[in-house]
Tab-separated table of C-alpha atoms in Angstrom:
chain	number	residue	atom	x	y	z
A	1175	UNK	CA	0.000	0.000	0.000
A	1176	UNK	CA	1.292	3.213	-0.683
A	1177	UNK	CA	2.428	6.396	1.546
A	1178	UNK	CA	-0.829	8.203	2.897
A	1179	UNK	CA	-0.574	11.820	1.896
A	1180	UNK	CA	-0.928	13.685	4.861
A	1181	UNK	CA	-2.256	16.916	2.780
A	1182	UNK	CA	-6.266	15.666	1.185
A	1183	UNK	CA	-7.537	17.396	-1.561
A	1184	UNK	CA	-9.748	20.523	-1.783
A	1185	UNK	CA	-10.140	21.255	1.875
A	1186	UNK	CA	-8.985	23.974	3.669
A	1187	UNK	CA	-8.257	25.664	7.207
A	1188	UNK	CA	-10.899	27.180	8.870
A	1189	UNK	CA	-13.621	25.348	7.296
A	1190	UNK	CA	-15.256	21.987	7.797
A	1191	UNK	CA	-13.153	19.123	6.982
A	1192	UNK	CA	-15.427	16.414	7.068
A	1193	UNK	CA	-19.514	16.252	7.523
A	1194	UNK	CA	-21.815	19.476	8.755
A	1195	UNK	CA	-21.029	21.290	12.025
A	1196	UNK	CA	-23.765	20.342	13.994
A	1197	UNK	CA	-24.070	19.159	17.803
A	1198	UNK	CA	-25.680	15.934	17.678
A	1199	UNK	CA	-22.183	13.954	17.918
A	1200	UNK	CA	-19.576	14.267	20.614
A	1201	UNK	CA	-17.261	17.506	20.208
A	1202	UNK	CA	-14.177	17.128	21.624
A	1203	UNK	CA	-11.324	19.878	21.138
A	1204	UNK	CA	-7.432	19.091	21.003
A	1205	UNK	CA	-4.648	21.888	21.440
A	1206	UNK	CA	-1.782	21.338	19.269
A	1207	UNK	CA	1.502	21.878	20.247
A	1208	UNK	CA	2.482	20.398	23.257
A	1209	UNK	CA	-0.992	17.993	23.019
A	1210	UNK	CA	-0.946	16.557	19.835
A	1211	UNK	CA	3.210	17.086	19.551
A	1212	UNK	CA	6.005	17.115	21.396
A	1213	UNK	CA	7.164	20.653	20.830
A	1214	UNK	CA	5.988	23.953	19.074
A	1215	UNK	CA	5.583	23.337	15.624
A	1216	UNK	CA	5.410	26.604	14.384
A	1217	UNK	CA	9.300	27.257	15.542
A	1218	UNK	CA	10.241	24.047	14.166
A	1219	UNK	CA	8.723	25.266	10.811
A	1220	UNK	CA	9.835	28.840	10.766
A	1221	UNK	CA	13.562	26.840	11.779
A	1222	UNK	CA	13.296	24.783	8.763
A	1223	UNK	CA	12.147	26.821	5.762
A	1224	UNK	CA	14.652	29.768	7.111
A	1225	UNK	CA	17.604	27.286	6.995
A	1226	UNK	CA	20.980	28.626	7.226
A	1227	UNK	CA	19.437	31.963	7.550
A	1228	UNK	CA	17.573	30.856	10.979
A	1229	UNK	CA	20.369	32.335	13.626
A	1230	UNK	CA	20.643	35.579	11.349
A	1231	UNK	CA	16.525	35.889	11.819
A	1232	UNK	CA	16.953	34.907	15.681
A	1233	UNK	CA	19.680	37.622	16.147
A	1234	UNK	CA	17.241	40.066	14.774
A	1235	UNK	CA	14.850	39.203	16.812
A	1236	UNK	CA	16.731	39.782	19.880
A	1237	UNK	CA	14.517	42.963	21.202
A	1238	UNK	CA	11.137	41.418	20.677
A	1239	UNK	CA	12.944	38.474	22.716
A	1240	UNK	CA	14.139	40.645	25.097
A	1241	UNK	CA	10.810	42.474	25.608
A	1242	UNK	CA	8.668	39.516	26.137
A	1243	UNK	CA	10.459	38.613	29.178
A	1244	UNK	CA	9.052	41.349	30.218
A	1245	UNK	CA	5.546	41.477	29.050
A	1246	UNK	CA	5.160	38.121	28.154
A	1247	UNK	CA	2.717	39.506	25.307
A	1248	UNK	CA	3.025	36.123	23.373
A	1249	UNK	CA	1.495	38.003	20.326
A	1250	UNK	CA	3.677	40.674	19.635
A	1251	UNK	CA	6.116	37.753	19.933
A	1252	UNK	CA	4.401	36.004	17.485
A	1253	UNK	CA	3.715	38.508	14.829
A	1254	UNK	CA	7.789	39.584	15.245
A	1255	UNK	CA	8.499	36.101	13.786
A	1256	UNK	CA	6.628	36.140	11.237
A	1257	UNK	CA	7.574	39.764	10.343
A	1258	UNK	CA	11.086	38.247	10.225
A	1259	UNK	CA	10.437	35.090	8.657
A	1260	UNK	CA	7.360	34.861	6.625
A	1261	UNK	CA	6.703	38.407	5.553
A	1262	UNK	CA	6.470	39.216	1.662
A	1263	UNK	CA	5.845	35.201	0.799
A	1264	UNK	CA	2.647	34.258	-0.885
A	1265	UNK	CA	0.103	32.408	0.890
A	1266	UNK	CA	0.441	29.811	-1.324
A	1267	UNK	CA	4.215	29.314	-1.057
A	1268	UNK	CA	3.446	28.695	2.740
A	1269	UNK	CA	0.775	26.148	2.358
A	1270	UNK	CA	3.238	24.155	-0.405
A	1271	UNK	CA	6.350	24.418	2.171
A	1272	UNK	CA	4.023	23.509	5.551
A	1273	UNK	CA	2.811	20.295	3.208
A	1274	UNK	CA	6.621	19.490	2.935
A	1275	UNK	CA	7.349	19.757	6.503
A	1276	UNK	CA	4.052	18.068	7.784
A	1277	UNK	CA	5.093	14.958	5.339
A	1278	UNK	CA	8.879	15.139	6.449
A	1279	UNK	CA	8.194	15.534	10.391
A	1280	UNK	CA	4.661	14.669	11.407
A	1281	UNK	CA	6.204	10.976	12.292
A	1282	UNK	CA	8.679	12.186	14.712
A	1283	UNK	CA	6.137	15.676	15.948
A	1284	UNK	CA	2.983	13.236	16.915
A	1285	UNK	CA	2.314	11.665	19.981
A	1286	UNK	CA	1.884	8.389	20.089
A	1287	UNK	CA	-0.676	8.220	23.031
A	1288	UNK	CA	-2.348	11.134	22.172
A	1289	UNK	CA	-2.891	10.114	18.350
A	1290	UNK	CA	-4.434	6.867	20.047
A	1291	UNK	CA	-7.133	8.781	21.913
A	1292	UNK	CA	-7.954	11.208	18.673
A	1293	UNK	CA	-8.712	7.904	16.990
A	1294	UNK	CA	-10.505	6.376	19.790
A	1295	UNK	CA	-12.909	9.245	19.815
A	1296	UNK	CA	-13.248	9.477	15.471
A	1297	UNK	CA	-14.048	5.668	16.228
A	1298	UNK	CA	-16.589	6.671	18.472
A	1299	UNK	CA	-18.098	9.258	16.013
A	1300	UNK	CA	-16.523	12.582	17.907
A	1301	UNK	CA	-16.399	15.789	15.748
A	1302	UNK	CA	-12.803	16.440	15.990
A	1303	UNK	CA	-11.252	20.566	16.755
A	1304	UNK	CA	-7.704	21.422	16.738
A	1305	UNK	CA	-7.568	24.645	18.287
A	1306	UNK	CA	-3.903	25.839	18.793
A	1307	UNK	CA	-2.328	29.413	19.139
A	1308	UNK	CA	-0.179	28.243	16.122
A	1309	UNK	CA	-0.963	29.956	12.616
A	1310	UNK	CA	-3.842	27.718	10.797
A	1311	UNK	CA	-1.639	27.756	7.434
A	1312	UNK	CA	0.896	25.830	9.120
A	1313	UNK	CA	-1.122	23.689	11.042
A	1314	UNK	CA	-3.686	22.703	8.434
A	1315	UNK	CA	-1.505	20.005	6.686
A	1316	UNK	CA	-1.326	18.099	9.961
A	1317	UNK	CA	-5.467	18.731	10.599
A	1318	UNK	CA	-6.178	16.882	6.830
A	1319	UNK	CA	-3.917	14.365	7.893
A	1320	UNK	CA	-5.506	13.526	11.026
A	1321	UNK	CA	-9.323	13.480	9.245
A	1322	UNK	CA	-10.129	16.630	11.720
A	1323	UNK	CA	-13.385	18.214	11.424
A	1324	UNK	CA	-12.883	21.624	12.050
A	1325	UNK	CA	-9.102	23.490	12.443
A	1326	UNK	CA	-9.083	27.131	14.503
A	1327	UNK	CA	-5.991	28.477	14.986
A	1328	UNK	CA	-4.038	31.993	14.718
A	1329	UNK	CA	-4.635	34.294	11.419
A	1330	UNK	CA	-2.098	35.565	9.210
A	1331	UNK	CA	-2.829	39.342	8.012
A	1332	UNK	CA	-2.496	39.044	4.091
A	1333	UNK	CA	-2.547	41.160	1.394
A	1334	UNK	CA	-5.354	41.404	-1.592
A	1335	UNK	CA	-2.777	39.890	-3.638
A	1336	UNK	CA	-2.114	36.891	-1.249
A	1337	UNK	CA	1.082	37.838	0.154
A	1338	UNK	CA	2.054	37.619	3.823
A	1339	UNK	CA	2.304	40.941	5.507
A	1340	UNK	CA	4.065	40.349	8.997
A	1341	UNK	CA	1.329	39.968	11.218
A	1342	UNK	CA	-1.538	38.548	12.666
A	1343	UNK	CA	-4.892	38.953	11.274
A	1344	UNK	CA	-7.108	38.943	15.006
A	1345	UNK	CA	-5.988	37.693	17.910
A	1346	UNK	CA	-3.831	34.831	18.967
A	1347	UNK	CA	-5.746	31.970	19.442
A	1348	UNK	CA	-4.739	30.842	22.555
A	1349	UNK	CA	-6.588	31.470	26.674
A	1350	UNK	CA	-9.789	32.828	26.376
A	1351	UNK	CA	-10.177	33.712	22.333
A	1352	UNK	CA	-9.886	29.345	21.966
A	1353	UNK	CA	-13.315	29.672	23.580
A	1354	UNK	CA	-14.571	33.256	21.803
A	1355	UNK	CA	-13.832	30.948	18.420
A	1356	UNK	CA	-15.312	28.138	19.193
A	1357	UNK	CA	-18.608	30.240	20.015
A	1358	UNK	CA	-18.229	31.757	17.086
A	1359	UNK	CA	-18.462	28.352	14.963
A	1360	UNK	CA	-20.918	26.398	17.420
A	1361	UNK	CA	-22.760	29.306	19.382
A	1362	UNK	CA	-22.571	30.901	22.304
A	1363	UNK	CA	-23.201	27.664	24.859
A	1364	UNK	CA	-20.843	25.552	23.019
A	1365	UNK	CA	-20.025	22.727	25.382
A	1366	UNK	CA	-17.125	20.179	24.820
A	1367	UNK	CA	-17.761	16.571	25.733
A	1368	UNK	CA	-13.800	17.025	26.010
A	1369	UNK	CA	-11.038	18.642	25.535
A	1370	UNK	CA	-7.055	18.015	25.718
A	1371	UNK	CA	-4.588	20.573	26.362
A	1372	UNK	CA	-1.246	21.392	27.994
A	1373	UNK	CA	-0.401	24.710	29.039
A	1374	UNK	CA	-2.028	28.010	30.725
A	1375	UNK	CA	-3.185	28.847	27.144
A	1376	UNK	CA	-5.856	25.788	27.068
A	1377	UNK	CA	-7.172	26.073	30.422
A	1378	UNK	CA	-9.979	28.152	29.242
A	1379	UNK	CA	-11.055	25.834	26.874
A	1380	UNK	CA	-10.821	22.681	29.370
A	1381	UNK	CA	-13.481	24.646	31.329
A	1382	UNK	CA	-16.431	24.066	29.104
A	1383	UNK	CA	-15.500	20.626	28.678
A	1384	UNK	CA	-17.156	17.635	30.777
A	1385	UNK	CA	-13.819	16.135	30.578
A	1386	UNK	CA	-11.120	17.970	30.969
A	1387	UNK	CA	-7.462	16.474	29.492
A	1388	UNK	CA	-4.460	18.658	31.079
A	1389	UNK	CA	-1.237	17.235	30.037
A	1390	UNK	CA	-2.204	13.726	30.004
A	1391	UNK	CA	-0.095	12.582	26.699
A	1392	UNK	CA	3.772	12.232	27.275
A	1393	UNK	CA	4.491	9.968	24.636
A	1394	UNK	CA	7.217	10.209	22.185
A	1395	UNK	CA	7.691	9.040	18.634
A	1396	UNK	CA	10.025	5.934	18.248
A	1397	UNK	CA	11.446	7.651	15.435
């Protein structure tokens, strides 16, 4: 049998990827990084595509570094690296090259354990959400992969012509606006039947869940 592409056809982030977004199945929310992976996915991209020029972009970064110790505004952070990194590519340059990486590294990025509960609820008939802080375009390779429903993450701010500008486009999704976008796809008494997540930034979202998954995967991939 041959390799399963992790990138299906004709589906994108944001958007239903399987069935109608209804509320007569089980919904049940995962975070990302952290949850579904061992470590922040969106550095390990931004790492890879930059290449040799990654410690160049780092050093440049320095004062955005340097300020979020003090504020800790994860945002600003956020939109600093992809000023650095991402600005002035098309849109669709950075869905081809988060394909690539998603194909090259989702063995060695996914938990074991907590794949293994994803498909124990899709066997049970759960509407799957990834909901993670990281930037949907990068994360939506690894969604189609894993058959999710519905993929909410953080916006890029783009221009008419489909470039990337060097920000974000909303808020971070991450604390409370995980549950603001959730209401916004499934109403304002959206309940979770569960929901998995690992840091300060899920907590929110594990409290209108019935069950509530805080750092319960700590698998790692064999390879």
């Amino acid at each position: 049998m041959g390799k399963r592409s992790w990138m299906a056809k004709g589906l994108s982030a944001s958007r239903p990827m399987t069935g109608e977004m209804g509320h007569e199945r089980a919904l049940v929310a995962f975070d990302f990084d952290g949850t579904l992976t061992v470590k922040d996915s969106f550095n390990a991209f931004l790492k890879w595509r930059a290449g040799g020029k990654w410690t160049r972009g780092v050093i440049r970064l320095t004062p955005s570094l340097i300020a979020y110790v003090f504020d800790r505004n994860r945002a600003k952070l956020k939109a600093a690296a992809v000023q650095e990194f991402l600005k002035g590519a098309t849109v669709s340059q950075i869905e081809t090259d988060a394909r690539a990486f998603a194909e090259a590294f989702a063995p060695s990025l996914l938990r074991p354990d907590a794949l293994a509960v994803w498909r124990s609820w899709r066997a049970k008939g759960a509407k799957l959400v990834i909901v993670t802080a990281s930037p949907e375009v990068t994360v939506a390779p690894f969604a189609r992969g894993l058959g999710a429903d519905l993929l909410i993450g953080t916006r890029l701010m783009c221009s008419e012509d489909g470039r990337i500008l060097g920000g974000l486009d909303g808020n971070n999704c991450r604390a409370k606006e995980k549950v603001a976008r959730l209401r916004e796809v499934f109403g304002p008494d959206v309940r979770l039947t569960a929901a998995y997540g690992d840091t300060s930034g899920d907590t929110d979202m594990l409290a209108i869940a019935d069950e509530k998954g805080y750092r319960v995967f700590r698998g790692r991939p064999a390879t």
